Coordinates of C-alpha atoms in Angstrom, one line a residue:
M189 CA -28.0 -8.1 11.4
A190 CA -24.2 -8.0 11.4
T191 CA -22.6 -8.0 8.0
D192 CA -19.2 -9.8 7.3
I193 CA -16.7 -7.6 5.6
K194 CA -14.0 -9.2 3.7
M195 CA -10.4 -8.4 2.7
P196 CA -11.0 -6.8 -1.0
Q197 CA -8.8 -6.8 -4.0
L198 CA -6.2 -4.1 -3.3
G199 CA -4.3 -4.3 -6.6
E200 CA -3.5 -6.1 -9.8
S201 CA -1.9 -9.7 -8.8
V202 CA -2.4 -8.9 -5.0
V203 CA -3.5 -11.9 -3.1
E204 CA -3.3 -10.9 0.4
G205 CA -3.0 -7.9 2.7
T206 CA -1.8 -6.9 6.0
I207 CA -4.2 -5.2 8.8
A208 CA -1.9 -2.0 9.5
K209 CA -4.3 -0.3 11.8
W210 CA -8.0 0.1 12.6
L211 CA -9.5 3.0 12.5
K212 CA -12.7 1.8 13.9
K213 CA -13.3 -0.2 17.2
P214 CA -16.4 -2.5 18.1
G215 CA -19.4 0.2 19.2
D216 CA -17.9 2.9 16.9
R217 CA -20.4 4.4 14.2
V218 CA -19.3 3.9 10.7
E219 CA -20.4 6.1 8.1
K220 CA -21.0 5.0 4.3
Y221 CA -17.5 5.4 2.5
E222 CA -15.7 5.9 5.8
P223 CA -12.4 4.2 6.2
I224 CA -12.4 1.3 8.5
C225 CA -8.7 0.1 8.8
E226 CA -5.6 0.5 6.9
V227 CA -4.2 -2.2 4.9
S228 CA -0.6 -2.9 3.7
T229 CA 0.5 -4.9 0.5
D230 CA 3.5 -5.1 -1.4
K231 CA 2.2 -2.4 -3.9
V232 CA 0.2 -0.1 -1.7
N233 CA -1.0 1.0 1.8
A234 CA -4.8 1.6 1.1
E235 CA -7.7 2.6 3.3
V236 CA -10.8 0.0 3.2
P237 CA -14.2 2.1 3.4
S238 CA -17.5 0.8 4.8
T239 CA -20.0 0.4 1.9
F240 CA -23.0 1.4 4.2
D241 CA -23.8 3.2 7.4
G242 CA -23.5 1.2 10.5
V243 CA -21.7 0.2 13.7
M244 CA -18.6 -1.9 14.2
V245 CA -19.6 -5.0 15.9
E246 CA -16.4 -7.2 15.8
I247 CA -13.0 -7.1 14.6
I248 CA -11.8 -10.6 13.3
A249 CA -8.3 -9.7 11.8
Q250 CA -6.2 -7.9 14.3
E251 CA -3.6 -5.5 13.6
G252 CA -0.3 -7.1 11.9
T253 CA -2.3 -10.0 10.8
T254 CA -1.9 -11.0 7.1
V255 CA -5.3 -11.9 5.6
E256 CA -6.0 -13.4 2.2
V257 CA -8.2 -11.5 -0.5
G258 CA -11.9 -12.6 0.6
Q259 CA -11.0 -13.5 4.2
L260 CA -13.4 -12.1 6.8
I261 CA -11.6 -9.3 8.5
C262 CA -14.8 -7.7 10.6
R263 CA -18.3 -7.5 10.9
I264 CA -20.4 -4.4 10.7
D265 CA -24.1 -3.8 12.0
A266 CA -25.6 -2.2 9.1
E267 CA -28.8 -1.4 11.5
G268 CA -27.5 -1.5 15.0
A269 CA -26.8 2.2 15.3
A270 CA -27.6 2.0 19.0
D271 CA -24.2 0.1 19.7
A272 CA -22.4 3.4 19.1
G273 CA -23.7 4.6 22.5
P274 CA -25.2 8.0 23.1
T275 CA -22.4 9.9 21.6
A276 CA -23.1 8.3 18.1
A277 CA -24.4 10.7 15.3
S278 CA -27.5 8.4 14.8
A279 CA -28.2 7.1 18.1
N280 CA -31.7 8.8 18.2
T281 CA -32.4 6.7 15.2
A282 CA -31.5 3.4 15.9
A283 CA -33.5 0.4 14.2
P284 CA -35.8 -1.4 16.6
E285 CA -34.7 -5.1 15.4
T286 CA -31.2 -4.4 16.7
S287 CA -31.5 -2.2 19.4
A288 CA -32.6 -2.8 23.2
A289 CA -36.1 -1.6 23.6
A290 CA -36.5 0.8 26.5
P291 CA -37.3 -0.7 29.9
T292 CA -40.7 0.3 31.7
T293 CA -40.9 0.9 35.3
D294 CA -42.6 -2.6 35.9
G295 CA -39.2 -4.5 34.6
K296 CA -40.9 -5.0 31.0
T297 CA -40.0 -3.3 27.8
E298 CA -42.1 -1.1 25.7
G299 CA -43.4 -3.1 23.0
E300 CA -42.6 -6.3 24.5
S301 CA -45.4 -7.7 26.6
S302 CA -43.3 -10.8 27.7
G303 CA -40.9 -8.5 29.1
K304 CA -37.8 -9.9 27.2
A305 CA -35.7 -7.2 25.9
R306 CA -34.0 -7.1 22.5
Y307 CA -30.1 -6.1 22.5
S308 CA -27.6 -5.5 19.5
P309 CA -25.3 -8.2 18.5
A310 CA -22.4 -6.5 19.9
V311 CA -24.0 -6.2 23.3
L312 CA -25.1 -9.9 23.1
R313 CA -21.7 -11.0 22.1
L314 CA -20.0 -9.3 25.1
S315 CA -22.2 -10.5 27.8
Q316 CA -22.0 -14.1 26.5
E317 CA -18.3 -14.0 26.4
H318 CA -18.1 -12.4 29.9
G319 CA -21.0 -14.3 31.5
I320 CA -22.8 -10.9 32.3
D321 CA -26.7 -11.0 33.1
L322 CA -28.1 -8.2 31.1
T323 CA -30.9 -7.8 33.3
Q324 CA -28.6 -6.4 36.1
V325 CA -27.1 -3.9 33.7
K326 CA -28.5 -0.6 33.7
G327 CA -28.4 1.0 30.2
T328 CA -27.4 4.6 29.8
G329 CA -28.4 4.9 26.0
K330 CA -31.5 6.5 25.1
G331 CA -34.6 5.3 26.7
G332 CA -32.4 3.2 28.9
R333 CA -31.0 1.1 25.9
I334 CA -27.9 -0.9 27.1
T335 CA -25.3 -0.3 25.0
R336 CA -21.8 -1.7 24.3
K337 CA -20.1 1.0 26.6
D338 CA -22.2 -0.1 29.6
V339 CA -21.2 -3.7 29.0
L340 CA -17.7 -2.9 28.9
Q341 CA -17.7 -0.6 32.0
V342 CA -19.1 -3.7 33.7
I343 CA -16.1 -5.8 32.4
E344 CA -13.6 -3.3 33.3
Q345 CA -15.0 -3.4 37.1
G346 CA -14.6 -7.0 37.1
G347 CA -18.5 -7.7 36.8
T348 CA -19.5 -5.4 39.3
Q349 CA -22.3 -3.0 38.0
P350 CA -21.8 0.6 39.0
T351 CA -25.3 1.3 39.6
G352 CA -25.8 -1.3 42.3
A353 CA -27.0 -3.9 40.5
T354 CA -26.1 -7.8 41.3
T355 CA -22.4 -8.4 40.9
V356 CA -21.3 -11.1 38.2
Q357 CA -18.0 -12.6 37.3
A358 CA -16.6 -11.0 34.0
P359 CA -13.2 -12.5 33.0
V360 CA -11.4 -10.0 30.8
K361 CA -10.5 -11.9 27.4
E362 CA -7.7 -10.8 25.0
T363 CA -10.1 -10.7 22.2
V364 CA -12.1 -7.6 23.7
T365 CA -11.1 -4.4 21.9
P366 CA -11.8 -1.3 24.3
V367 CA -13.4 1.5 23.2
P368 CA -11.7 4.9 24.1
T369 CA -14.0 6.2 26.7
A370 CA -14.0 2.6 28.8
P371 CA -10.6 1.1 28.4
V372 CA -10.1 -2.4 29.5
V373 CA -7.0 -3.6 31.0
Q374 CA -6.1 -7.0 29.5
P375 CA -3.9 -9.5 31.0
A376 CA -0.8 -10.7 29.1
P377 CA -1.3 -14.1 27.3
T378 CA 1.8 -15.6 29.2
A379 CA 3.4 -15.2 32.4
T380 CA 6.2 -13.3 30.8
P381 CA 5.2 -9.8 29.6
A382 CA 5.6 -9.5 25.7
P383 CA 8.0 -6.6 24.7
A384 CA 6.7 -3.3 23.3
P385 CA 5.6 -3.5 19.6
A386 CA 8.1 -0.9 18.8
A387 CA 11.1 -2.3 20.3
S388 CA 9.9 -5.8 19.1
S389 CA 9.7 -4.7 15.6
A390 CA 12.8 -2.5 15.6
A391 CA 15.3 -5.0 17.3
G392 CA 13.8 -8.3 17.0
T393 CA 14.0 -11.5 19.6
V394 CA 17.5 -12.3 20.8
L395 CA 18.3 -15.7 20.5
E396 CA 20.3 -17.7 22.7
N397 CA 23.6 -17.5 20.6
G398 CA 23.3 -13.9 20.6
D399 CA 21.8 -13.7 17.1
R400 CA 18.6 -11.6 16.5
E401 CA 15.4 -12.9 14.8
I402 CA 13.5 -10.4 12.9
P403 CA 9.7 -10.9 12.3
V404 CA 8.8 -10.9 8.7
T405 CA 6.2 -8.1 8.2
G406 CA 3.2 -8.7 5.6
V407 CA 4.7 -6.2 3.0
R408 CA 8.2 -8.2 3.1
R409 CA 6.4 -11.5 3.0
T410 CA 4.5 -10.5 -0.2
I411 CA 7.6 -8.9 -1.7
A412 CA 9.5 -12.2 -1.2
Q413 CA 6.8 -14.1 -2.7
R414 CA 6.3 -12.1 -5.8
M415 CA 10.1 -12.1 -6.7
V416 CA 10.2 -15.7 -6.4
Q417 CA 7.5 -16.0 -8.4
S418 CA 8.9 -13.7 -10.9
K419 CA 12.2 -15.4 -11.1
H420 CA 10.5 -18.8 -11.2
E421 CA 7.9 -18.1 -14.0
A422 CA 9.6 -15.7 -16.2
P423 CA 12.8 -16.7 -18.1
H424 CA 15.1 -13.5 -17.5
A425 CA 17.7 -12.3 -19.8
W426 CA 19.9 -9.2 -19.3
T427 CA 21.4 -6.9 -21.2
M428 CA 23.3 -3.5 -20.7
M429 CA 24.6 -0.6 -22.7
E430 CA 26.8 2.5 -21.9
V431 CA 25.5 5.9 -22.2
D432 CA 27.4 9.2 -22.6
V433 CA 25.3 11.6 -20.9
T434 CA 27.7 14.5 -20.7
G435 CA 25.3 17.0 -22.6
L436 CA 22.3 15.9 -20.3
V437 CA 24.5 16.6 -17.0
E438 CA 25.4 20.2 -18.5
L439 CA 21.7 20.9 -19.3
R440 CA 20.5 19.8 -15.8
N441 CA 23.2 22.0 -14.4
R442 CA 22.1 24.8 -16.2
L443 CA 18.5 24.7 -15.5
K444 CA 18.1 23.0 -12.3
Q445 CA 18.2 26.4 -10.0
E446 CA 15.9 28.0 -12.2
F447 CA 13.6 25.3 -12.5
K448 CA 13.6 24.9 -8.9
Q449 CA 12.7 28.7 -8.1
R450 CA 9.7 28.4 -11.2
E451 CA 8.4 25.0 -10.4
G452 CA 9.1 24.3 -6.6
V453 CA 10.5 20.9 -7.2
N454 CA 13.9 19.7 -8.1
L455 CA 14.8 18.9 -11.7
T456 CA 16.3 15.5 -11.6
F457 CA 17.5 13.0 -14.3
M458 CA 14.6 10.7 -13.5
P459 CA 12.2 12.7 -15.8
F460 CA 14.8 12.6 -18.6
F461 CA 15.2 8.8 -18.3
I462 CA 11.5 8.1 -18.1
K463 CA 11.1 10.6 -21.4
A464 CA 13.5 8.5 -23.3
V465 CA 11.8 5.2 -22.4
V466 CA 8.4 6.3 -23.4
D467 CA 9.2 7.8 -26.6
S468 CA 11.3 4.4 -27.6
L469 CA 8.1 2.3 -26.4
K470 CA 6.1 4.1 -29.0
E471 CA 8.6 2.6 -31.4
F472 CA 8.8 -0.5 -30.0
P473 CA 5.4 -1.5 -28.5
Q474 CA 6.5 -5.0 -27.9
L475 CA 8.3 -3.8 -24.8
N476 CA 5.2 -2.3 -23.7
S477 CA 3.3 -5.7 -23.3
V478 CA 2.4 -8.4 -20.6
W479 CA 2.3 -11.8 -20.6
D480 CA -1.0 -13.2 -20.1
G481 CA -1.2 -17.3 -19.7
D482 CA -0.8 -18.3 -23.4
R483 CA -0.9 -15.1 -25.2
I484 CA 0.8 -11.7 -25.1
I485 CA -1.1 -8.5 -25.0
L486 CA 0.4 -5.3 -26.5
K487 CA -0.8 -2.3 -24.1
K488 CA -2.3 0.8 -25.7
R489 CA -1.6 3.1 -22.8
I490 CA 2.1 3.5 -21.7
N491 CA 2.0 3.6 -17.9
I492 CA 5.5 3.7 -16.3
S493 CA 5.9 1.9 -12.9
I494 CA 8.7 3.7 -11.0
A495 CA 10.5 1.9 -8.1
V496 CA 10.5 3.8 -4.8
A497 CA 12.2 2.4 -1.9
T498 CA 11.5 3.0 1.8
D499 CA 13.3 1.8 4.7
D500 CA 11.4 -1.5 4.9
A501 CA 9.6 -2.1 1.4
L502 CA 9.8 -1.4 -2.2
Y503 CA 6.9 0.1 -3.8
V504 CA 6.2 0.7 -7.7
P505 CA 3.5 3.4 -8.1
V506 CA 2.4 4.2 -11.6
I507 CA 2.8 7.4 -14.0
H508 CA -0.4 7.0 -16.0
D509 CA -0.1 8.1 -19.8
A510 CA 3.6 9.1 -19.3
D511 CA 3.9 9.6 -22.9
E512 CA 1.5 12.4 -22.9
K513 CA 3.8 14.4 -20.2
S514 CA 6.5 16.9 -20.7
I515 CA 9.7 16.8 -18.8
L516 CA 7.9 19.3 -16.3
G517 CA 5.1 17.0 -16.1
L518 CA 7.1 13.9 -15.5
T519 CA 9.2 15.7 -13.0
K520 CA 6.0 16.6 -11.0
A521 CA 4.5 13.2 -11.2
V522 CA 7.8 11.6 -10.0
H523 CA 7.9 14.0 -7.2
Q524 CA 4.4 13.6 -6.0
L525 CA 4.8 9.7 -6.3
A526 CA 7.9 9.6 -4.4
E527 CA 6.4 11.8 -1.6
K528 CA 3.3 9.9 -1.4
T529 CA 5.0 6.6 -1.1
R530 CA 7.3 7.6 1.6
A531 CA 4.4 9.0 3.6
G532 CA 2.6 5.8 3.4
K533 CA -0.2 7.6 1.4
L534 CA -0.4 6.0 -1.9
E535 CA -3.9 5.4 -3.1
L536 CA -5.1 2.3 -5.3
K537 CA -5.2 4.2 -8.3
D538 CA -1.5 5.0 -7.8
M539 CA -0.4 1.5 -8.1
Q540 CA -2.7 0.0 -11.0
G541 CA -2.2 -0.2 -14.6
G542 CA 1.6 -0.3 -14.9
T543 CA 3.1 -1.5 -18.4
F544 CA 6.8 -0.9 -18.1
T545 CA 9.1 -0.4 -14.9
V546 CA 12.0 1.8 -14.7
N547 CA 14.4 2.2 -11.5
N548 CA 17.0 4.7 -10.8
T549 CA 19.3 2.5 -8.7
G550 CA 22.2 4.9 -9.4
S551 CA 20.7 7.1 -7.0
F552 CA 22.4 5.3 -4.3
G553 CA 25.8 4.7 -6.2
S554 CA 25.1 1.5 -8.2
V555 CA 26.7 1.1 -11.3
L556 CA 25.6 -2.1 -12.4
S557 CA 22.6 -4.1 -11.5
A558 CA 20.2 -7.1 -12.8
P559 CA 16.6 -6.3 -11.5
I560 CA 13.7 -8.7 -11.4
I561 CA 10.9 -8.2 -13.7
N562 CA 7.7 -6.8 -12.1
Q563 CA 5.4 -9.3 -13.3
P564 CA 3.4 -9.5 -15.8
Q565 CA 5.4 -6.8 -17.7
A566 CA 8.0 -7.7 -20.4
A567 CA 10.9 -5.9 -19.1
I568 CA 12.4 -3.6 -16.4
L569 CA 15.2 -1.1 -17.0
S570 CA 17.6 0.3 -14.5
F571 CA 19.4 3.6 -14.7
E572 CA 22.9 3.4 -12.8
S573 CA 25.2 6.0 -11.7
I574 CA 26.7 8.6 -13.6
V575 CA 30.4 8.5 -13.2
K576 CA 33.0 11.0 -14.7
R577 CA 35.9 8.8 -16.3
P578 CA 38.2 9.1 -19.4
V579 CA 36.6 7.9 -22.9
V580 CA 38.2 7.6 -26.3
L581 CA 36.5 9.9 -28.5
N582 CA 35.9 9.5 -32.5
N583 CA 39.0 11.4 -33.0
N584 CA 41.0 9.2 -31.0
M585 CA 41.6 11.6 -28.2
F586 CA 40.8 11.3 -24.7
A587 CA 38.2 13.3 -22.9
A588 CA 36.7 13.3 -19.3
R589 CA 32.9 12.2 -20.0
D590 CA 29.9 11.7 -17.6
M591 CA 29.0 7.8 -18.5
M592 CA 26.1 6.0 -17.2
N593 CA 25.4 2.1 -17.6
I594 CA 21.5 1.2 -18.5
C595 CA 20.8 -2.3 -17.4
M596 CA 17.4 -4.4 -18.9
S597 CA 16.0 -7.6 -17.7
L598 CA 13.6 -8.9 -20.0
D599 CA 11.1 -11.8 -20.1
H600 CA 12.4 -14.1 -22.8
R601 CA 8.9 -15.5 -23.3
I602 CA 7.9 -12.2 -24.7
L603 CA 11.2 -10.6 -26.0
D604 CA 14.3 -11.7 -27.7
G605 CA 17.6 -10.0 -28.0
L606 CA 17.2 -8.5 -31.1
M607 CA 14.3 -6.4 -30.0
A608 CA 15.5 -5.8 -26.8
G609 CA 18.8 -4.4 -28.0
R610 CA 17.0 -2.0 -30.6
F611 CA 15.0 -0.5 -28.1
L612 CA 17.9 0.0 -25.5
K613 CA 19.9 1.4 -28.4
R614 CA 17.2 4.1 -29.0
V615 CA 17.0 5.1 -25.4
K616 CA 20.7 5.4 -25.3
E617 CA 20.5 7.5 -28.7
R618 CA 17.9 9.7 -27.0
L619 CA 19.9 10.5 -23.7
E620 CA 22.9 11.2 -25.8
A621 CA 21.1 13.6 -28.1
Y622 CA 20.8 16.1 -25.0
G623 CA 23.1 19.1 -25.1
P624 CA 23.7 22.1 -22.6
N625 CA 21.4 24.1 -24.8
S626 CA 18.5 21.6 -25.4
E627 CA 15.1 23.0 -24.9
I628 CA 12.6 21.0 -22.6

């Protein structure tokens, strides 16, 4: 009997996901814990595994479809191993209640005195959809069982049984998903052929006035919804401070070449920024909290979400227990998460549990920004571009210094300006404390 597979919860606050790619097709054998599809959300690209052995019977949600959590995406027959055909790993051990019994020479089936064969759900569904008389189909499975591939071969030939059986009409429908060994040529849904998916997604649709209509992807739609939700629910306040990071710049310049040779990764400013944040969060735990209905929860662990942008989306993977890591540990963690994000390899664990978000907007030249809070966190902090400019020092002398703005948006339900200002001041002091000879 086929089992319904529903869209799982793929992260905190995730309410839907987009089917990015099916890894299994109807008729394919599925092993327990084997991925059946890739799902994309605003937080993560994840693989959905099967929870049991079986055969993929039917795909409900097609690629590109956005599906809510708990909604049906496919059906898997936990006992219909025969569907996978003779090449399936367990074709020799198909369960009797879902596979077709072997026919005898008199047209009856072994174990069926009435002569009525039993077929798998996938075979029955295809035969019913296309009007195929299964008694006229010769099976190629073990013992003469009719497999899904046999039915697809009949459909591909317009209902003509290749072994000389009676010809039946079998119109091809768009809902049929072919297996690799028996491709089905599907008719276009309209008289005008649809553009190729790659060209369509890249260029969009040209309107009559020359404008282009770009379809909204599932990821972009979810990002839009979450950003609107954050601005609607959380009363945003904003504050900024100026930081003199001349000593930090000199320190990094001194260490970066040796660091790259020794550790194999680039020493960026981001680990220093995160280190200053996590040490300050220990002093001001109110910043490391979340809004939960009618209460505020101070989080025990300090898990830093870092904003990582791709060409078409923004993700916030998490460095767990960031306060326990050194500059080296943070450097490797940032590098690893950035690489996984851009390669589309983030796992569910990489996206969960964030308590405070940092964003290095200065990496693309920004000098001032007002980031939107990553709900339900209390605040988000952006580090802007480091710019060399003249500054008046304590001795009233001008000097060229490396200056940077740090900008924080905060949820005014959780934080007031006093607490936020004190926290930001400690981040500033920690960054300014670095010198060219500091140890890391």
